[in-house]
């Protein structure tokens, strides 16, 4: 499926892996994908999903904070002397969580729904929003209206002049 990804979408996945590793998480989840989308990279013009998220009030700091708070609420604190889980058991690759895999599958469906052959950041954003879970909760905790965000992301995906 990654051969269908635009440069923006590939950068999002790479950034999501960096975010998961930086937070000490053993899997790439939907929150990490969201954080990857929030990073516009070197050229903000090629990252419309980052612009849309920003316009709706989402910030990487707020999403990261919400993700950490949710994780701390789910899992007890790391015992003294123990290190947080990381993807090291799997080598340098960090696997996707089930929900993140679903979001990636849905991003392909979103691209096809808008008659696109390539998956871009707006399709990943729509996939993440459709799966719900941690990313949606983090956005809501950050004060983002996810329904309005979804409508704007659909407009961007519809207007995209990418390859059909």
PDB file of C-alpha atoms in Angstrom:
ATOM      1  CA  UNK A   1       0.000   0.000   0.000  1.00  0.00           C
ATOM      2  CA  UNK A   2       2.873   2.432   0.713  1.00  0.00           C
ATOM      3  CA  UNK A   3       3.704   2.632  -2.983  1.00  0.00           C
ATOM      4  CA  UNK A   4       0.443   4.595  -3.350  1.00  0.00           C
ATOM      5  CA  UNK A   5       1.509   7.208  -0.788  1.00  0.00           C
ATOM      6  CA  UNK A   6       2.363  10.756  -1.787  1.00  0.00           C
ATOM      7  CA  UNK A   7       5.493  12.349  -0.353  1.00  0.00           C
ATOM      8  CA  UNK A   8       3.316  14.047   2.264  1.00  0.00           C
ATOM      9  CA  UNK A   9       1.787  10.730   3.342  1.00  0.00           C
ATOM     10  CA  UNK A  10       5.180   8.992   3.508  1.00  0.00           C
ATOM     11  CA  UNK A  11       6.578  11.821   5.614  1.00  0.00           C
ATOM     12  CA  UNK A  12       3.563  11.486   7.921  1.00  0.00           C
ATOM     13  CA  UNK A  13       4.246   7.788   8.518  1.00  0.00           C
ATOM     14  CA  UNK A  14       7.959   8.372   9.113  1.00  0.00           C
ATOM     15  CA  UNK A  15       7.170  11.199  11.533  1.00  0.00           C
ATOM     16  CA  UNK A  16       4.602   8.990  13.298  1.00  0.00           C
ATOM     17  CA  UNK A  17       7.325   6.407  13.858  1.00  0.00           C
ATOM     18  CA  UNK A  18       9.618   9.106  15.303  1.00  0.00           C
ATOM     19  CA  UNK A  19       6.810  10.292  17.590  1.00  0.00           C
ATOM     20  CA  UNK A  20       6.094   6.773  18.863  1.00  0.00           C
ATOM     21  CA  UNK A  21       9.775   6.171  19.503  1.00  0.00           C
ATOM     22  CA  UNK A  22      10.203   9.570  21.181  1.00  0.00           C
ATOM     23  CA  UNK A  23       7.261   8.921  23.500  1.00  0.00           C
ATOM     24  CA  UNK A  24       8.600   5.464  24.367  1.00  0.00           C
ATOM     25  CA  UNK A  25       5.616   3.674  22.835  1.00  0.00           C
ATOM     26  CA  UNK A  26       6.007   0.194  21.379  1.00  0.00           C
ATOM     27  CA  UNK A  27       3.465   0.666  18.599  1.00  0.00           C
ATOM     28  CA  UNK A  28       2.485   3.405  16.173  1.00  0.00           C
ATOM     29  CA  UNK A  29      -1.058   4.396  17.081  1.00  0.00           C
ATOM     30  CA  UNK A  30      -3.571   6.806  15.617  1.00  0.00           C
ATOM     31  CA  UNK A  31      -2.273   9.550  17.917  1.00  0.00           C
ATOM     32  CA  UNK A  32       1.200   9.120  16.415  1.00  0.00           C
ATOM     33  CA  UNK A  33      -0.279   9.350  12.916  1.00  0.00           C
ATOM     34  CA  UNK A  34      -2.058  12.520  14.003  1.00  0.00           C
ATOM     35  CA  UNK A  35       1.205  13.932  15.348  1.00  0.00           C
ATOM     36  CA  UNK A  36       2.857  13.031  12.044  1.00  0.00           C
ATOM     37  CA  UNK A  37       0.133  14.939  10.216  1.00  0.00           C
ATOM     38  CA  UNK A  38       0.632  17.967  12.466  1.00  0.00           C
ATOM     39  CA  UNK A  39       4.275  18.291  11.381  1.00  0.00           C
ATOM     40  CA  UNK A  40       4.290  20.204   8.073  1.00  0.00           C
ATOM     41  CA  UNK A  41       7.889  19.288   7.327  1.00  0.00           C
ATOM     42  CA  UNK A  42      10.089  21.610   5.291  1.00  0.00           C
ATOM     43  CA  UNK A  43       7.339  22.846   2.999  1.00  0.00           C
ATOM     44  CA  UNK A  44       3.984  23.624   4.661  1.00  0.00           C
ATOM     45  CA  UNK A  45       2.399  24.046   1.210  1.00  0.00           C
ATOM     46  CA  UNK A  46       2.792  20.313   0.586  1.00  0.00           C
ATOM     47  CA  UNK A  47       1.101  19.400   3.892  1.00  0.00           C
ATOM     48  CA  UNK A  48      -2.526  20.546   3.661  1.00  0.00           C
ATOM     49  CA  UNK A  49      -3.577  18.249   6.527  1.00  0.00           C
ATOM     50  CA  UNK A  50      -1.193  20.110   8.865  1.00  0.00           C
ATOM     51  CA  UNK A  51      -2.741  23.405   7.801  1.00  0.00           C
ATOM     52  CA  UNK A  52      -6.289  22.092   8.316  1.00  0.00           C
ATOM     53  CA  UNK A  53      -5.442  20.724  11.765  1.00  0.00           C
ATOM     54  CA  UNK A  54      -3.840  24.020  12.728  1.00  0.00           C
ATOM     55  CA  UNK A  55      -6.817  26.018  11.455  1.00  0.00           C
ATOM     56  CA  UNK A  56      -9.076  23.928  13.683  1.00  0.00           C
ATOM     57  CA  UNK A  57      -6.922  24.583  16.731  1.00  0.00           C
ATOM     58  CA  UNK A  58      -4.960  21.331  16.960  1.00  0.00           C
ATOM     59  CA  UNK A  59      -1.353  21.641  18.118  1.00  0.00           C
ATOM     60  CA  UNK A  60       1.273  18.954  18.444  1.00  0.00           C
ATOM     61  CA  UNK A  61       1.851  19.943  22.082  1.00  0.00           C
ATOM     62  CA  UNK A  62      -1.825  19.573  23.033  1.00  0.00           C
ATOM     63  CA  UNK A  63      -2.182  16.234  21.202  1.00  0.00           C
ATOM     64  CA  UNK A  64       1.066  14.894  22.672  1.00  0.00           C
ATOM     65  CA  UNK A  65      -0.026  15.939  26.174  1.00  0.00           C
ATOM     66  CA  UNK A  66      -3.452  14.303  25.715  1.00  0.00           C
ATOM     67  CA  UNK A  67      -1.797  11.109  24.452  1.00  0.00           C
ATOM     68  CA  UNK A  68       0.523  10.945  27.446  1.00  0.00           C
ATOM     69  CA  UNK A  69      -2.322  11.609  29.900  1.00  0.00           C
ATOM     70  CA  UNK A  70      -4.461   8.900  28.290  1.00  0.00           C
ATOM     71  CA  UNK A  71      -1.599   6.415  28.425  1.00  0.00           C
ATOM     72  CA  UNK A  72      -0.852   7.207  32.077  1.00  0.00           C
ATOM     73  CA  UNK A  73      -4.529   6.702  32.909  1.00  0.00           C
ATOM     74  CA  UNK A  74      -4.547   3.299  31.128  1.00  0.00           C
ATOM     75  CA  UNK A  75      -1.211   1.944  32.328  1.00  0.00           C
ATOM     76  CA  UNK A  76       0.421   2.147  35.728  1.00  0.00           C
ATOM     77  CA  UNK A  77       3.598   4.179  35.961  1.00  0.00           C
ATOM     78  CA  UNK A  78       6.764   2.435  34.934  1.00  0.00           C
ATOM     79  CA  UNK A  79       8.276   0.646  37.893  1.00  0.00           C
ATOM     80  CA  UNK A  80      11.597   2.042  39.160  1.00  0.00           C
ATOM     81  CA  UNK A  81      14.493   0.621  37.212  1.00  0.00           C
ATOM     82  CA  UNK A  82      12.296  -0.464  34.299  1.00  0.00           C
ATOM     83  CA  UNK A  83      12.473   1.246  30.977  1.00  0.00           C
ATOM     84  CA  UNK A  84       9.349   2.154  28.989  1.00  0.00           C
ATOM     85  CA  UNK A  85       8.341  -0.207  26.213  1.00  0.00           C
ATOM     86  CA  UNK A  86       9.808   0.606  22.828  1.00  0.00           C
ATOM     87  CA  UNK A  87       9.852  -1.002  19.431  1.00  0.00           C
ATOM     88  CA  UNK A  88      13.388  -2.309  20.033  1.00  0.00           C
ATOM     89  CA  UNK A  89      12.037  -5.840  20.346  1.00  0.00           C
ATOM     90  CA  UNK A  90      11.119  -5.535  16.695  1.00  0.00           C
ATOM     91  CA  UNK A  91      14.385  -3.977  15.517  1.00  0.00           C
ATOM     92  CA  UNK A  92      14.293  -0.454  14.155  1.00  0.00           C
ATOM     93  CA  UNK A  93      10.751  -0.926  12.860  1.00  0.00           C
ATOM     94  CA  UNK A  94       7.881  -0.066  15.183  1.00  0.00           C
ATOM     95  CA  UNK A  95       4.678  -1.917  14.238  1.00  0.00           C
ATOM     96  CA  UNK A  96       1.302  -0.268  13.787  1.00  0.00           C
ATOM     97  CA  UNK A  97      -1.430  -0.831  16.353  1.00  0.00           C
ATOM     98  CA  UNK A  98      -4.608  -2.525  15.107  1.00  0.00           C
ATOM     99  CA  UNK A  99      -6.443   0.793  15.111  1.00  0.00           C
ATOM    100  CA  UNK A 100      -3.622   2.529  13.186  1.00  0.00           C
ATOM    101  CA  UNK A 101      -3.642  -0.292  10.614  1.00  0.00           C
ATOM    102  CA  UNK A 102      -7.366   0.242  10.247  1.00  0.00           C
ATOM    103  CA  UNK A 103      -6.809   3.992   9.816  1.00  0.00           C
ATOM    104  CA  UNK A 104      -4.290   3.285   7.058  1.00  0.00           C
ATOM    105  CA  UNK A 105      -6.741   0.937   5.305  1.00  0.00           C
ATOM    106  CA  UNK A 106      -9.440   3.592   5.610  1.00  0.00           C
ATOM    107  CA  UNK A 107      -7.083   6.193   4.137  1.00  0.00           C
ATOM    108  CA  UNK A 108      -6.905   4.066   0.992  1.00  0.00           C
ATOM    109  CA  UNK A 109     -10.699   3.849   0.914  1.00  0.00           C
ATOM    110  CA  UNK A 110     -10.906   7.630   1.342  1.00  0.00           C
ATOM    111  CA  UNK A 111      -8.524   8.164  -1.581  1.00  0.00           C
ATOM    112  CA  UNK A 112     -10.624   5.843  -3.742  1.00  0.00           C
ATOM    113  CA  UNK A 113     -13.819   7.587  -2.625  1.00  0.00           C
ATOM    114  CA  UNK A 114     -12.395  10.839  -4.018  1.00  0.00           C
ATOM    115  CA  UNK A 115     -11.205   9.048  -7.164  1.00  0.00           C
ATOM    116  CA  UNK A 116      -7.509   9.380  -6.317  1.00  0.00           C
ATOM    117  CA  UNK A 117      -4.819   6.803  -6.972  1.00  0.00           C
ATOM    118  CA  UNK A 118      -2.417   8.270  -4.433  1.00  0.00           C
ATOM    119  CA  UNK A 119      -2.992   8.605  -0.712  1.00  0.00           C
ATOM    120  CA  UNK A 120      -2.139  11.990   0.748  1.00  0.00           C
ATOM    121  CA  UNK A 121      -2.261  13.491   4.226  1.00  0.00           C
ATOM    122  CA  UNK A 122      -5.918  14.490   3.983  1.00  0.00           C
ATOM    123  CA  UNK A 123      -6.847  10.853   3.301  1.00  0.00           C
ATOM    124  CA  UNK A 124      -4.805   9.713   6.306  1.00  0.00           C
ATOM    125  CA  UNK A 125      -6.510  12.360   8.439  1.00  0.00           C
ATOM    126  CA  UNK A 126      -9.929  11.128   7.312  1.00  0.00           C
ATOM    127  CA  UNK A 127      -8.906   7.535   8.053  1.00  0.00           C
ATOM    128  CA  UNK A 128      -7.710   8.509  11.534  1.00  0.00           C
ATOM    129  CA  UNK A 129     -10.947  10.392  12.222  1.00  0.00           C
ATOM    130  CA  UNK A 130     -13.071   7.453  11.037  1.00  0.00           C
ATOM    131  CA  UNK A 131     -11.355   5.024  13.408  1.00  0.00           C
ATOM    132  CA  UNK A 132     -12.076   7.166  16.466  1.00  0.00           C
ATOM    133  CA  UNK A 133     -10.097   6.149  19.534  1.00  0.00           C
ATOM    134  CA  UNK A 134      -7.041   7.893  20.923  1.00  0.00           C
ATOM    135  CA  UNK A 135      -6.549  10.447  18.164  1.00  0.00           C
ATOM    136  CA  UNK A 136     -10.164  11.605  18.232  1.00  0.00           C
ATOM    137  CA  UNK A 137     -10.071  11.778  22.012  1.00  0.00           C
ATOM    138  CA  UNK A 138      -6.858  13.799  21.927  1.00  0.00           C
ATOM    139  CA  UNK A 139      -8.364  16.216  19.423  1.00  0.00           C
ATOM    140  CA  UNK A 140     -11.515  16.629  21.486  1.00  0.00           C
ATOM    141  CA  UNK A 141      -9.452  17.133  24.644  1.00  0.00           C
ATOM    142  CA  UNK A 142      -7.526  19.827  22.746  1.00  0.00           C
ATOM    143  CA  UNK A 143     -10.853  21.553  21.998  1.00  0.00           C
ATOM    144  CA  UNK A 144     -11.110  20.590  18.324  1.00  0.00           C
ATOM    145  CA  UNK A 145     -14.548  20.052  16.793  1.00  0.00           C
ATOM    146  CA  UNK A 146     -13.855  16.749  15.019  1.00  0.00           C
ATOM    147  CA  UNK A 147     -17.009  16.939  12.886  1.00  0.00           C
ATOM    148  CA  UNK A 148     -15.988  20.344  11.506  1.00  0.00           C
ATOM    149  CA  UNK A 149     -12.438  19.043  11.029  1.00  0.00           C
ATOM    150  CA  UNK A 150     -13.767  16.055   9.082  1.00  0.00           C
ATOM    151  CA  UNK A 151     -15.823  18.320   6.794  1.00  0.00           C
ATOM    152  CA  UNK A 152     -12.811  20.528   6.085  1.00  0.00           C
ATOM    153  CA  UNK A 153     -10.569  17.502   5.437  1.00  0.00           C
ATOM    154  CA  UNK A 154     -13.152  16.163   2.979  1.00  0.00           C
ATOM    155  CA  UNK A 155     -13.165  19.515   1.152  1.00  0.00           C
ATOM    156  CA  UNK A 156      -9.371  19.399   0.899  1.00  0.00           C
ATOM    157  CA  UNK A 157      -9.436  15.792  -0.340  1.00  0.00           C
ATOM    158  CA  UNK A 158     -12.136  16.642  -2.881  1.00  0.00           C
ATOM    159  CA  UNK A 159     -10.274  19.727  -4.151  1.00  0.00           C
ATOM    160  CA  UNK A 160      -6.892  18.003  -4.245  1.00  0.00           C
ATOM    161  CA  UNK A 161      -5.288  18.272  -7.645  1.00  0.00           C
ATOM    162  CA  UNK A 162      -3.215  15.168  -7.075  1.00  0.00           C
ATOM    163  CA  UNK A 163      -3.054  12.242  -9.512  1.00  0.00           C
ATOM    164  CA  UNK A 164      -6.399  10.684 -10.296  1.00  0.00           C
TER     165      UNK A 164
END
